[in-house]
CSV table of C-alpha atoms and ligand atoms in Angstrom, one decimal:
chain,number,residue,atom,x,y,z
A,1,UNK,CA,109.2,118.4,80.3
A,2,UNK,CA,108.6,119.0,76.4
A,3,UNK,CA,108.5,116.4,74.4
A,4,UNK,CA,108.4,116.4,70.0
A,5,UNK,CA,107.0,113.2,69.1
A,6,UNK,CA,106.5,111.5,66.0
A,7,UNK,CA,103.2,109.6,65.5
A,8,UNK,CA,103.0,106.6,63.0
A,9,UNK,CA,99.8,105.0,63.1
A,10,UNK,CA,100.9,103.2,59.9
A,11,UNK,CA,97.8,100.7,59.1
A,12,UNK,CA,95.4,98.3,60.1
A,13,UNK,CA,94.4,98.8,64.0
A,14,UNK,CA,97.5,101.1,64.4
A,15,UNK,CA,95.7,104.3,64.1
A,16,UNK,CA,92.8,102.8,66.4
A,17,UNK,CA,95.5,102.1,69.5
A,18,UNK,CA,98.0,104.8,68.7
A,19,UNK,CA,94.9,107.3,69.3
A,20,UNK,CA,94.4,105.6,72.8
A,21,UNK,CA,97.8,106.3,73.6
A,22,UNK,CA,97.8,109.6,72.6
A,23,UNK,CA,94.7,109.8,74.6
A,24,UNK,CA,96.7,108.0,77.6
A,25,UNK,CA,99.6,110.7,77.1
A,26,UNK,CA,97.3,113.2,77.2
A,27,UNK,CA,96.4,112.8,80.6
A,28,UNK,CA,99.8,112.5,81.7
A,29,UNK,CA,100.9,115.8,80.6
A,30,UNK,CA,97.2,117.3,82.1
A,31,UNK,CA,98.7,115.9,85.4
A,32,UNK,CA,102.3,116.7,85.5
A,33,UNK,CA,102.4,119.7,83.2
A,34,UNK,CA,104.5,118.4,80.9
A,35,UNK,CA,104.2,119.6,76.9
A,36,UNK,CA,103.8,116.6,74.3
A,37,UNK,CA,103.5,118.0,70.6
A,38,UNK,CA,103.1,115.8,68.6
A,39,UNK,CA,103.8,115.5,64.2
A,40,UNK,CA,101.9,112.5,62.0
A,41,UNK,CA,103.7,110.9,59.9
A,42,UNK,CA,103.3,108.3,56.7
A,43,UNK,CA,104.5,104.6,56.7
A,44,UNK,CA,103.6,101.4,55.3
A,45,UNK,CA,100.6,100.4,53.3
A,46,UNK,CA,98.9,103.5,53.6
A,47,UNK,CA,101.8,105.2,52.4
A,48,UNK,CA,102.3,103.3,50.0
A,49,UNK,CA,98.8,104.3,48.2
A,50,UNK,CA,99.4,107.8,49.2
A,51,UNK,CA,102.9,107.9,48.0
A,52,UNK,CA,104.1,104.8,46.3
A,53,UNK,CA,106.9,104.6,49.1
A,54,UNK,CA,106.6,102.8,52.3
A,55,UNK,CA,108.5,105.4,54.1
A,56,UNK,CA,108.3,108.6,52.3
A,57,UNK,CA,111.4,110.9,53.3
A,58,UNK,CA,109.3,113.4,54.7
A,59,UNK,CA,108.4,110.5,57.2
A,60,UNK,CA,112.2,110.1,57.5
A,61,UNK,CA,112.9,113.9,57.9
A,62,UNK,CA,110.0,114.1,60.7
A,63,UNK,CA,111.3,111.0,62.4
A,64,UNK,CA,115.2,112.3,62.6
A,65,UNK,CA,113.7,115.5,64.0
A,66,UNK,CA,112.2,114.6,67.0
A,67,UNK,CA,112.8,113.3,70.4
A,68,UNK,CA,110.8,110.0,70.4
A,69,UNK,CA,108.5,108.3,67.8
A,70,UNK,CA,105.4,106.6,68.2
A,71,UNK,CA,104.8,103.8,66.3
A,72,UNK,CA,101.1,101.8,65.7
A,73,UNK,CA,101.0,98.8,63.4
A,74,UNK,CA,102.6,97.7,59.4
A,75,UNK,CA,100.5,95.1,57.3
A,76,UNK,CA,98.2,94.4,55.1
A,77,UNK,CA,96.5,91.4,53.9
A,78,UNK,CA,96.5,92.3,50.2
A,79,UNK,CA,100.5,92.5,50.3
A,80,UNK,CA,100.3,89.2,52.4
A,81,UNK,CA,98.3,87.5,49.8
A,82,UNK,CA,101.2,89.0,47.2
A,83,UNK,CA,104.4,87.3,47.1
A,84,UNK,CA,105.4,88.7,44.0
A,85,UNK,CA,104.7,92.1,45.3
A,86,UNK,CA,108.3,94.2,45.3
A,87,UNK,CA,106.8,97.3,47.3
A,88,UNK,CA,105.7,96.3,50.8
A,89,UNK,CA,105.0,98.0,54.2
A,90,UNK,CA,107.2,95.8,56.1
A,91,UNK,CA,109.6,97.4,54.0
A,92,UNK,CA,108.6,100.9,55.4
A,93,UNK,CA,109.3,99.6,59.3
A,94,UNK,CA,113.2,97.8,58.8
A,95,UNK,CA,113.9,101.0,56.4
A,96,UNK,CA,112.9,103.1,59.6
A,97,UNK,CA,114.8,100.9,62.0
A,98,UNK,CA,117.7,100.8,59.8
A,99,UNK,CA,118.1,104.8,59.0
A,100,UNK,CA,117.9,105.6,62.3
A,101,UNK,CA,120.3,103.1,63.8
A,102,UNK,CA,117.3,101.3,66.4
A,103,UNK,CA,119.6,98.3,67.0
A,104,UNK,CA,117.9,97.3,70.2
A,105,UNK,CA,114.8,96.2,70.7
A,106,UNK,CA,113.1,95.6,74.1
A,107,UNK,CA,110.2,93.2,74.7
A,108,UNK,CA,109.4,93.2,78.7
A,109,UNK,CA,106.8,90.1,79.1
A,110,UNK,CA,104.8,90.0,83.1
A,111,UNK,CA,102.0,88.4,84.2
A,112,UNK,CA,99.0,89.8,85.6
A,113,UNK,CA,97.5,87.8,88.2
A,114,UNK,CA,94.0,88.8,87.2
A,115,UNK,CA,94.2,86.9,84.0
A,116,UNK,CA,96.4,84.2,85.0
A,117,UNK,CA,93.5,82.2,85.2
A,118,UNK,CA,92.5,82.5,82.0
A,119,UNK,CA,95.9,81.1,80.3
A,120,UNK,CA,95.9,78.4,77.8
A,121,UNK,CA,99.3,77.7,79.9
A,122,UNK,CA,99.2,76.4,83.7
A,123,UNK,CA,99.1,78.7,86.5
A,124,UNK,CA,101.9,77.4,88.3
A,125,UNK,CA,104.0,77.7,85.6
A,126,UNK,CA,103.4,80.8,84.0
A,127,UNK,CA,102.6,82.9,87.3
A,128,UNK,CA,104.8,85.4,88.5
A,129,UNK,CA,107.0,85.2,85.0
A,130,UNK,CA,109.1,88.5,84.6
A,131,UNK,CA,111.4,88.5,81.5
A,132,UNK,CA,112.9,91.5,79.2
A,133,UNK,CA,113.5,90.5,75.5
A,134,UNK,CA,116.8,92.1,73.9
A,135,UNK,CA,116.2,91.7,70.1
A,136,UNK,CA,118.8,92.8,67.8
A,137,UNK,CA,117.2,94.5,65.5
A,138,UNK,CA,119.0,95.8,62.2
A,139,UNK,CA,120.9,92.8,61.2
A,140,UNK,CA,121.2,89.5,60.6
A,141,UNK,CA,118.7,87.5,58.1
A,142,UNK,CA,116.4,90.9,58.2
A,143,UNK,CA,119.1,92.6,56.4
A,144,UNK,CA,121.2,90.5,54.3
A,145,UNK,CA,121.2,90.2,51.0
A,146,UNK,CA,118.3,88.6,48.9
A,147,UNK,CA,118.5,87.2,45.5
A,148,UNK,CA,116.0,85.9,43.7
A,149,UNK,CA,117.1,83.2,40.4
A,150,UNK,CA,115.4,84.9,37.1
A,151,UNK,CA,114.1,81.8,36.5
A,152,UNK,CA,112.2,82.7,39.8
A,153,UNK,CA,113.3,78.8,41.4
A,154,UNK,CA,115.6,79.7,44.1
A,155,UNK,CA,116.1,82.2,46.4
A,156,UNK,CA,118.2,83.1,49.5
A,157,UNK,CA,118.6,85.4,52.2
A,158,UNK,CA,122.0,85.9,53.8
A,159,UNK,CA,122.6,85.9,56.9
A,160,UNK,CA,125.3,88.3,58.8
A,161,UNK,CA,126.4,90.2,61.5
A,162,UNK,CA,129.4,92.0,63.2
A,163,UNK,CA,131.4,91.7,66.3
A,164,UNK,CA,130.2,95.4,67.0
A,165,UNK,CA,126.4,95.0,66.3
A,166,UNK,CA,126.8,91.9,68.6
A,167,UNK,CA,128.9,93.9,71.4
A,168,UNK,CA,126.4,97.1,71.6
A,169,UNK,CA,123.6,95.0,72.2
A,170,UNK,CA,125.0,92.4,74.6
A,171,UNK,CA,126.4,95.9,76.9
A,172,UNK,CA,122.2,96.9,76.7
A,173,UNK,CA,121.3,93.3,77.8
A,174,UNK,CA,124.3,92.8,80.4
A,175,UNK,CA,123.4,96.2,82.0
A,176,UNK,CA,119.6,95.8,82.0
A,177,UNK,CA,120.3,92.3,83.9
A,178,UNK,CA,122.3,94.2,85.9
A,179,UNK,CA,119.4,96.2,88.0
A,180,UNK,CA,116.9,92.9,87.1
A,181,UNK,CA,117.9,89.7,88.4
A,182,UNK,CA,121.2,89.4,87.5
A,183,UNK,CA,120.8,86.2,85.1
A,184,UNK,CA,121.1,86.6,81.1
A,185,UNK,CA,121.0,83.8,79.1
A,186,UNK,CA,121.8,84.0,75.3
A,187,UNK,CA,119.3,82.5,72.8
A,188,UNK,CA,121.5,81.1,69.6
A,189,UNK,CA,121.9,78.1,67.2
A,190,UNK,CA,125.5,77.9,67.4
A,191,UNK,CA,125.5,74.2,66.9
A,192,UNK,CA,124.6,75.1,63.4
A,193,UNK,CA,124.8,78.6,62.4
A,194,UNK,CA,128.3,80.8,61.9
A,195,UNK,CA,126.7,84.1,63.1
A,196,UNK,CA,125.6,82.3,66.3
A,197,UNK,CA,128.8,81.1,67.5
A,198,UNK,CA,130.4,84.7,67.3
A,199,UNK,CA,127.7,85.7,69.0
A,200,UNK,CA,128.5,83.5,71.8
A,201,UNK,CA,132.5,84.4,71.1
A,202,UNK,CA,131.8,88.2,71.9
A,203,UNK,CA,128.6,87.5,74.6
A,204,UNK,CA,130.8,85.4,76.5
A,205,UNK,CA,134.2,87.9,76.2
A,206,UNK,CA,131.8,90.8,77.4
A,207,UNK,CA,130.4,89.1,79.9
A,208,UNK,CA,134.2,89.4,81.8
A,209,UNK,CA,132.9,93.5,82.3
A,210,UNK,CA,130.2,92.0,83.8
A,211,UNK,CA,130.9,89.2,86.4
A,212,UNK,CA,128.0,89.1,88.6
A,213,UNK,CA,126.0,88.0,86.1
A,214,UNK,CA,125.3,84.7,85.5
A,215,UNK,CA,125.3,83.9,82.1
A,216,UNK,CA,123.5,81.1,80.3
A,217,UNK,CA,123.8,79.6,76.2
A,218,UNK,CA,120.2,78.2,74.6
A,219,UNK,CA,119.7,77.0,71.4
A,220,UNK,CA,116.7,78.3,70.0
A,221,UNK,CA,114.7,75.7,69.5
A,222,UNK,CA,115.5,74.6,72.7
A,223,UNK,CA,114.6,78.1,74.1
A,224,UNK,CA,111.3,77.5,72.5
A,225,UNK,CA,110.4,74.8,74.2
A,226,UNK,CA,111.6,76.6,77.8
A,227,UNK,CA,109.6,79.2,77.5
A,228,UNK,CA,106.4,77.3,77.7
A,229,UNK,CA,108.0,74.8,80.0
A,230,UNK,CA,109.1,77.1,82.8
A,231,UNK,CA,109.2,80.9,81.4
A,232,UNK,CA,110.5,81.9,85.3
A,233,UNK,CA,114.2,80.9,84.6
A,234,UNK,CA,114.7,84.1,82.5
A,235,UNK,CA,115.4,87.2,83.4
A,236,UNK,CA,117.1,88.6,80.3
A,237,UNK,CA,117.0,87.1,76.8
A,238,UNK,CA,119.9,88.2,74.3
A,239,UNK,CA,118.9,87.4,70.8
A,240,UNK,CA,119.5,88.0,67.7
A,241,UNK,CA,116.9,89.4,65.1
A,242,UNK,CA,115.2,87.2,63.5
A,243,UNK,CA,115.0,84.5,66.7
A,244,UNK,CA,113.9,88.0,68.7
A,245,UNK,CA,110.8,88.4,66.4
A,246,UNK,CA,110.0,84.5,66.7
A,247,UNK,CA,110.4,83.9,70.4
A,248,UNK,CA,108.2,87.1,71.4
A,249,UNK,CA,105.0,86.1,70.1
A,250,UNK,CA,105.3,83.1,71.7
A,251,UNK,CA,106.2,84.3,74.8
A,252,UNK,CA,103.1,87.1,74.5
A,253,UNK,CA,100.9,83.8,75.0
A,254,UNK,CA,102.5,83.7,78.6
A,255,UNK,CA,100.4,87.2,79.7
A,256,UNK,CA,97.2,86.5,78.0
A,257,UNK,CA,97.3,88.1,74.8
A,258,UNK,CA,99.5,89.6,72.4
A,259,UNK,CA,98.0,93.0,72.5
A,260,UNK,CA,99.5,93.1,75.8
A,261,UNK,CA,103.1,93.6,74.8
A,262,UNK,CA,104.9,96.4,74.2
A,263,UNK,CA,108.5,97.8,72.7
A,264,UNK,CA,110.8,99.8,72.7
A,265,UNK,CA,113.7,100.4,69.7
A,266,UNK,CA,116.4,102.4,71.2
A,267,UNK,CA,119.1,103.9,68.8
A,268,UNK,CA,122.6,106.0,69.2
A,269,UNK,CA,120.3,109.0,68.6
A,270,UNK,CA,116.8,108.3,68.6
A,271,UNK,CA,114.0,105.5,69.9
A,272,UNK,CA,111.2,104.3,68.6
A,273,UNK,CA,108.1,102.4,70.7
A,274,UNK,CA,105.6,100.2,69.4
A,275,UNK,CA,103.2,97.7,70.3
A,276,UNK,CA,105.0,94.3,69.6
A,277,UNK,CA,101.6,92.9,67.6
A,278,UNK,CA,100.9,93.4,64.1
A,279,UNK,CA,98.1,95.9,62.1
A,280,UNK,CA,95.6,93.0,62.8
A,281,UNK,CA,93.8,93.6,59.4
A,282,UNK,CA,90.5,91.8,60.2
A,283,UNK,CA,89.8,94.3,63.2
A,284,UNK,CA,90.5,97.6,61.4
A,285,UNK,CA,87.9,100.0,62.3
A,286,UNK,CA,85.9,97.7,64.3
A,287,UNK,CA,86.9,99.6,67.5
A,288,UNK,CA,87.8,96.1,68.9
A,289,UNK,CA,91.5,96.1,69.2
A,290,UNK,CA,93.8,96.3,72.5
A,291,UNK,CA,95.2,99.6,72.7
A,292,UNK,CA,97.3,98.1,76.0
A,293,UNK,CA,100.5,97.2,74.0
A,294,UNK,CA,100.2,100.7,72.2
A,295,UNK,CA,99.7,102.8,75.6
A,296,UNK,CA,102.3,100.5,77.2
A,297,UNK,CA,104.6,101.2,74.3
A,298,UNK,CA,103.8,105.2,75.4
A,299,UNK,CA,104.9,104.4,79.1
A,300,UNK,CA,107.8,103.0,77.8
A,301,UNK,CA,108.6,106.1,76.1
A,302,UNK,CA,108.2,107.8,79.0
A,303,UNK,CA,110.3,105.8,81.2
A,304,UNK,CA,113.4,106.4,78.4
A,305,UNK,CA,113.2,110.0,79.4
A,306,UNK,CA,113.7,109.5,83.3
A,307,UNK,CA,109.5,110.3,83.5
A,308,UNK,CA,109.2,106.7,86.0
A,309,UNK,CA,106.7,108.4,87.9
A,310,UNK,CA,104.6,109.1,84.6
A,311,UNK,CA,105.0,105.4,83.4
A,312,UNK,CA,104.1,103.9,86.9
A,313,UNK,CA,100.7,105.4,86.5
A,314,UNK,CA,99.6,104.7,83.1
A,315,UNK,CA,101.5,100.8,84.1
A,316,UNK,CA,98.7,101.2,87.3
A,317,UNK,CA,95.9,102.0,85.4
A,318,UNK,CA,96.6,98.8,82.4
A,319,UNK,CA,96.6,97.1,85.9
A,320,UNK,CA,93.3,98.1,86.8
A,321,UNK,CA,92.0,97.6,84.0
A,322,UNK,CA,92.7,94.5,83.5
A,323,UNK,CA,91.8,93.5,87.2
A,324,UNK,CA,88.2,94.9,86.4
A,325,UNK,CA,87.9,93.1,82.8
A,326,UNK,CA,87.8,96.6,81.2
A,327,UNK,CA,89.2,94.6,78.1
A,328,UNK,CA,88.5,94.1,74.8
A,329,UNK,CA,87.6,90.5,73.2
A,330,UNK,CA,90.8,89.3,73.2
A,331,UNK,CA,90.6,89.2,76.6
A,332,UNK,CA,87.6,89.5,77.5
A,333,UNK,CA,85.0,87.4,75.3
A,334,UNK,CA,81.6,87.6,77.4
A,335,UNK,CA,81.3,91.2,77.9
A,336,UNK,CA,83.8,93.1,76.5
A,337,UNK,CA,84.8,96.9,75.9
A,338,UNK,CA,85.3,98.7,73.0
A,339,UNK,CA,89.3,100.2,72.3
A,340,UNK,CA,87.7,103.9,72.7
A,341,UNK,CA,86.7,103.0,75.9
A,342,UNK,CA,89.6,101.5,77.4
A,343,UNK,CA,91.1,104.4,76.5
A,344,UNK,CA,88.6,106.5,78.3
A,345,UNK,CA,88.8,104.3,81.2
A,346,UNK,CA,92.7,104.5,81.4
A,347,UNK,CA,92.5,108.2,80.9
A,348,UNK,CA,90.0,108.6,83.9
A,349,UNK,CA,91.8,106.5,86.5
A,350,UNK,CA,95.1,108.7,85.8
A,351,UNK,CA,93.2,111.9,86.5
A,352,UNK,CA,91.6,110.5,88.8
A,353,UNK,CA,88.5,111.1,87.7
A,354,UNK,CA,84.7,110.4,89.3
A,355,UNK,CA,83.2,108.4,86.3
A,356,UNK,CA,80.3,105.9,86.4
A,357,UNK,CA,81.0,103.0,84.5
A,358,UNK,CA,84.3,101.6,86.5
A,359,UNK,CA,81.7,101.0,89.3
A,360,UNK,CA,82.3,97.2,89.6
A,361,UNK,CA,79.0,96.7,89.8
A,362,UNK,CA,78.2,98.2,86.2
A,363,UNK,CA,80.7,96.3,85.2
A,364,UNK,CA,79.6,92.6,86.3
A,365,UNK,CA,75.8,93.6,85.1
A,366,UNK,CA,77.4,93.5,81.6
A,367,UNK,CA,76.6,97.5,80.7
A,368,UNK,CA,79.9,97.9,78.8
A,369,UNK,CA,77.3,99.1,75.8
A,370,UNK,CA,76.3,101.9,77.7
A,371,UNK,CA,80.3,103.5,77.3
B,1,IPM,C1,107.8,92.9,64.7
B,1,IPM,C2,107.1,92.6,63.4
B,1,IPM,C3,108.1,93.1,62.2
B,1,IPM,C4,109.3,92.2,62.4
B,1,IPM,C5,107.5,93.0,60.8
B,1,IPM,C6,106.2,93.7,60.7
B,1,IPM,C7,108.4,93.4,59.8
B,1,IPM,O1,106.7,91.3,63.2
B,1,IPM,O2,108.1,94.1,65.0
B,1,IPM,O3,108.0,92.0,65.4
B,1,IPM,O4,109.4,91.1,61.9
B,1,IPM,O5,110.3,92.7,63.0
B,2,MN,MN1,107.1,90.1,65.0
């Protein structure tokens, strides 16, 4: 297969894990011939100082042109520290997500019984957890309007959304629960909030085109507290944008670490994959970050184009390394592994390569320096 993809490193750690996963896609088109070309492309801080625009329209014009993009990381800390700042990178990602119509965003969250033990959560509870999150993604409170008071003492942002952005996300959701486990539970605040009980008007009228699914309501903070009370009664979690965004980085706390987690945007037209974490400014170039979440975002990609085969490897080899503590500090704190060369590892075990340094016993004599 040939594939035109867009890369976006953006900032922080993105270039750092979106090179392992080129690295990781590299090995997959070594082994099943495929053709990956692949265009860089500008957004968010660093395109801001190259261009004054989070999202040039070159970036844009690349992105529209393509069959997939690639997407590392948006952040930085001197924006953070800048509330009064009117150009920011965030700005560069909902622009993207908006333009190209990526109204659904999906956040699969396992376990993997080799770091189980290490949890901040009990075993019992979290092991064996297997839930997809369906985050709307170009509405709501992301995209209303904002006003600001000129005498700079109130503010608001509205909050909105449509029977038909509601409606083409809750089809995604119904169908994904569909070939899962059949069970979809709906994550809202309709006790409160307007937008929440039309979502739970049109969830529950759709659900009609879908009756062997069992469909559950949760308000959100309630759905907070489930999550770390027994994360195994979900199978698929509906939710709008803003909750979406919320509820996944608590949920990444379930696997072990959220440089595990990875997403995938899916438009009419075009879909975008990205690691669910942020541009983790305090590791840039410190050859420290996870790449996982960025080379499972690339499986994911892979899997939207039928390549299951392709995905199942690169989803074997995260496995492996994770079972051999090939990690980086954020999962492994003793004796850990640089991002270059968990990419190398990953890279290895898909060709199937004779290397030295996956021998186990390398490993638990603490030589990851010698990689
Ligand atoms: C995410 C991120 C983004 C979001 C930020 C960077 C705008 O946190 O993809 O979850 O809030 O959607
Ligand atoms: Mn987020």
């Amino acid at each position: 297969m040939k594939l035109k993809i867009a890369l976006l490193p953006g900032d922080g750690i993105g270039p750092e894990v979106i090179q392992q996963a080129v690295k990781i896609l590299g090995a997959i088109s070594k082994k099943y011939n495929h053709t990956f070309e692949y265009i860089n492309a500008l957004v968010g801080a660093i395109a801001i100082d190259e261009t004054g625009n989070p999202l040039p329209d070159e970036t844009l014009k690349i992105c529209a042109s393509v069959d997939a993009i690639l997407f590392g990381a948006i952040g930085d800390t001197k924006y953070d520290n800048n509330p009064s700042a009117k150009i920011r990178p965030e700005q560069g990602l909902l622009k993207l997500r908006k333009n190209l119509g990526l109204f659904a965003n999906i956040r699969p969250l396992i376990t993997y019984d080799s770091l189980i033990h290490k949890s901040n959560l009990k075993e019992d509870i979290i092991n064996g957890t297997n839930f997809v999150i369906y985050r709307e993604l170009t509405g709501g409170i992301y995209f209303g309007e904002k006003k600001l008071s000129d005498d700079g003492n109130s503010a608001s942002d509205n909050c909105s959304y449509t029977a038909e952005e509601i409606d083409r996300i809750a089809h995604l959701a119904f169908k994904a629960a569909f070939v899962r486990r059949k069970k979809l539970t709906l994550v809202d605040k309709a006790n409160v909030l307007e937008t929440s009980r039309l979502w739970r008007k049109r969830v529950l009228e759709i659900s009609k085109q879908y009756p062997t699914i069992t469909l559950e309501f949760l308000f959100v903070d309630n759905a907070a507290m489930q999550l770390i009370l027994n994360p195994k009664q979900f199978d698929v979690i509906l939710t709008e944008n803003m909750f979406g965004d919320i509820l996944s980085d608590e949920a990444s706390v379930i696997s072990g670490s959220i440089g595990l987690l990875a997403s995938a945007s899916i438009g009419k037209n075009t879909a975008l994959f990205e690691p669910i974490h942020g541009s983790y400014p305090q590791a840039k170039g410190k050859n420290i970050a996870n790449p996982l979440a960025a080379v499972l975002s690339a499986a994911m990609l892979l899997e939207h184009f039928n390549l299951y085969d392709e995905a199942e490897d690169i989803k074997s080899a995260v496995e492996k390394s994770i079972e051999l503590n090939i990690s980086t500090p954020d999962l492994n704190t003793t004796n850990h592994f640089s991002t270059t060369s968990v990419g190398n590892f990953l890279r290895d075990f898909i060709l199937d390569e004779e290397n030295t340094f996956y021998n186990k016993n390398n490993i638990d004599l603490g030589q990851s320096t010698i990689i």
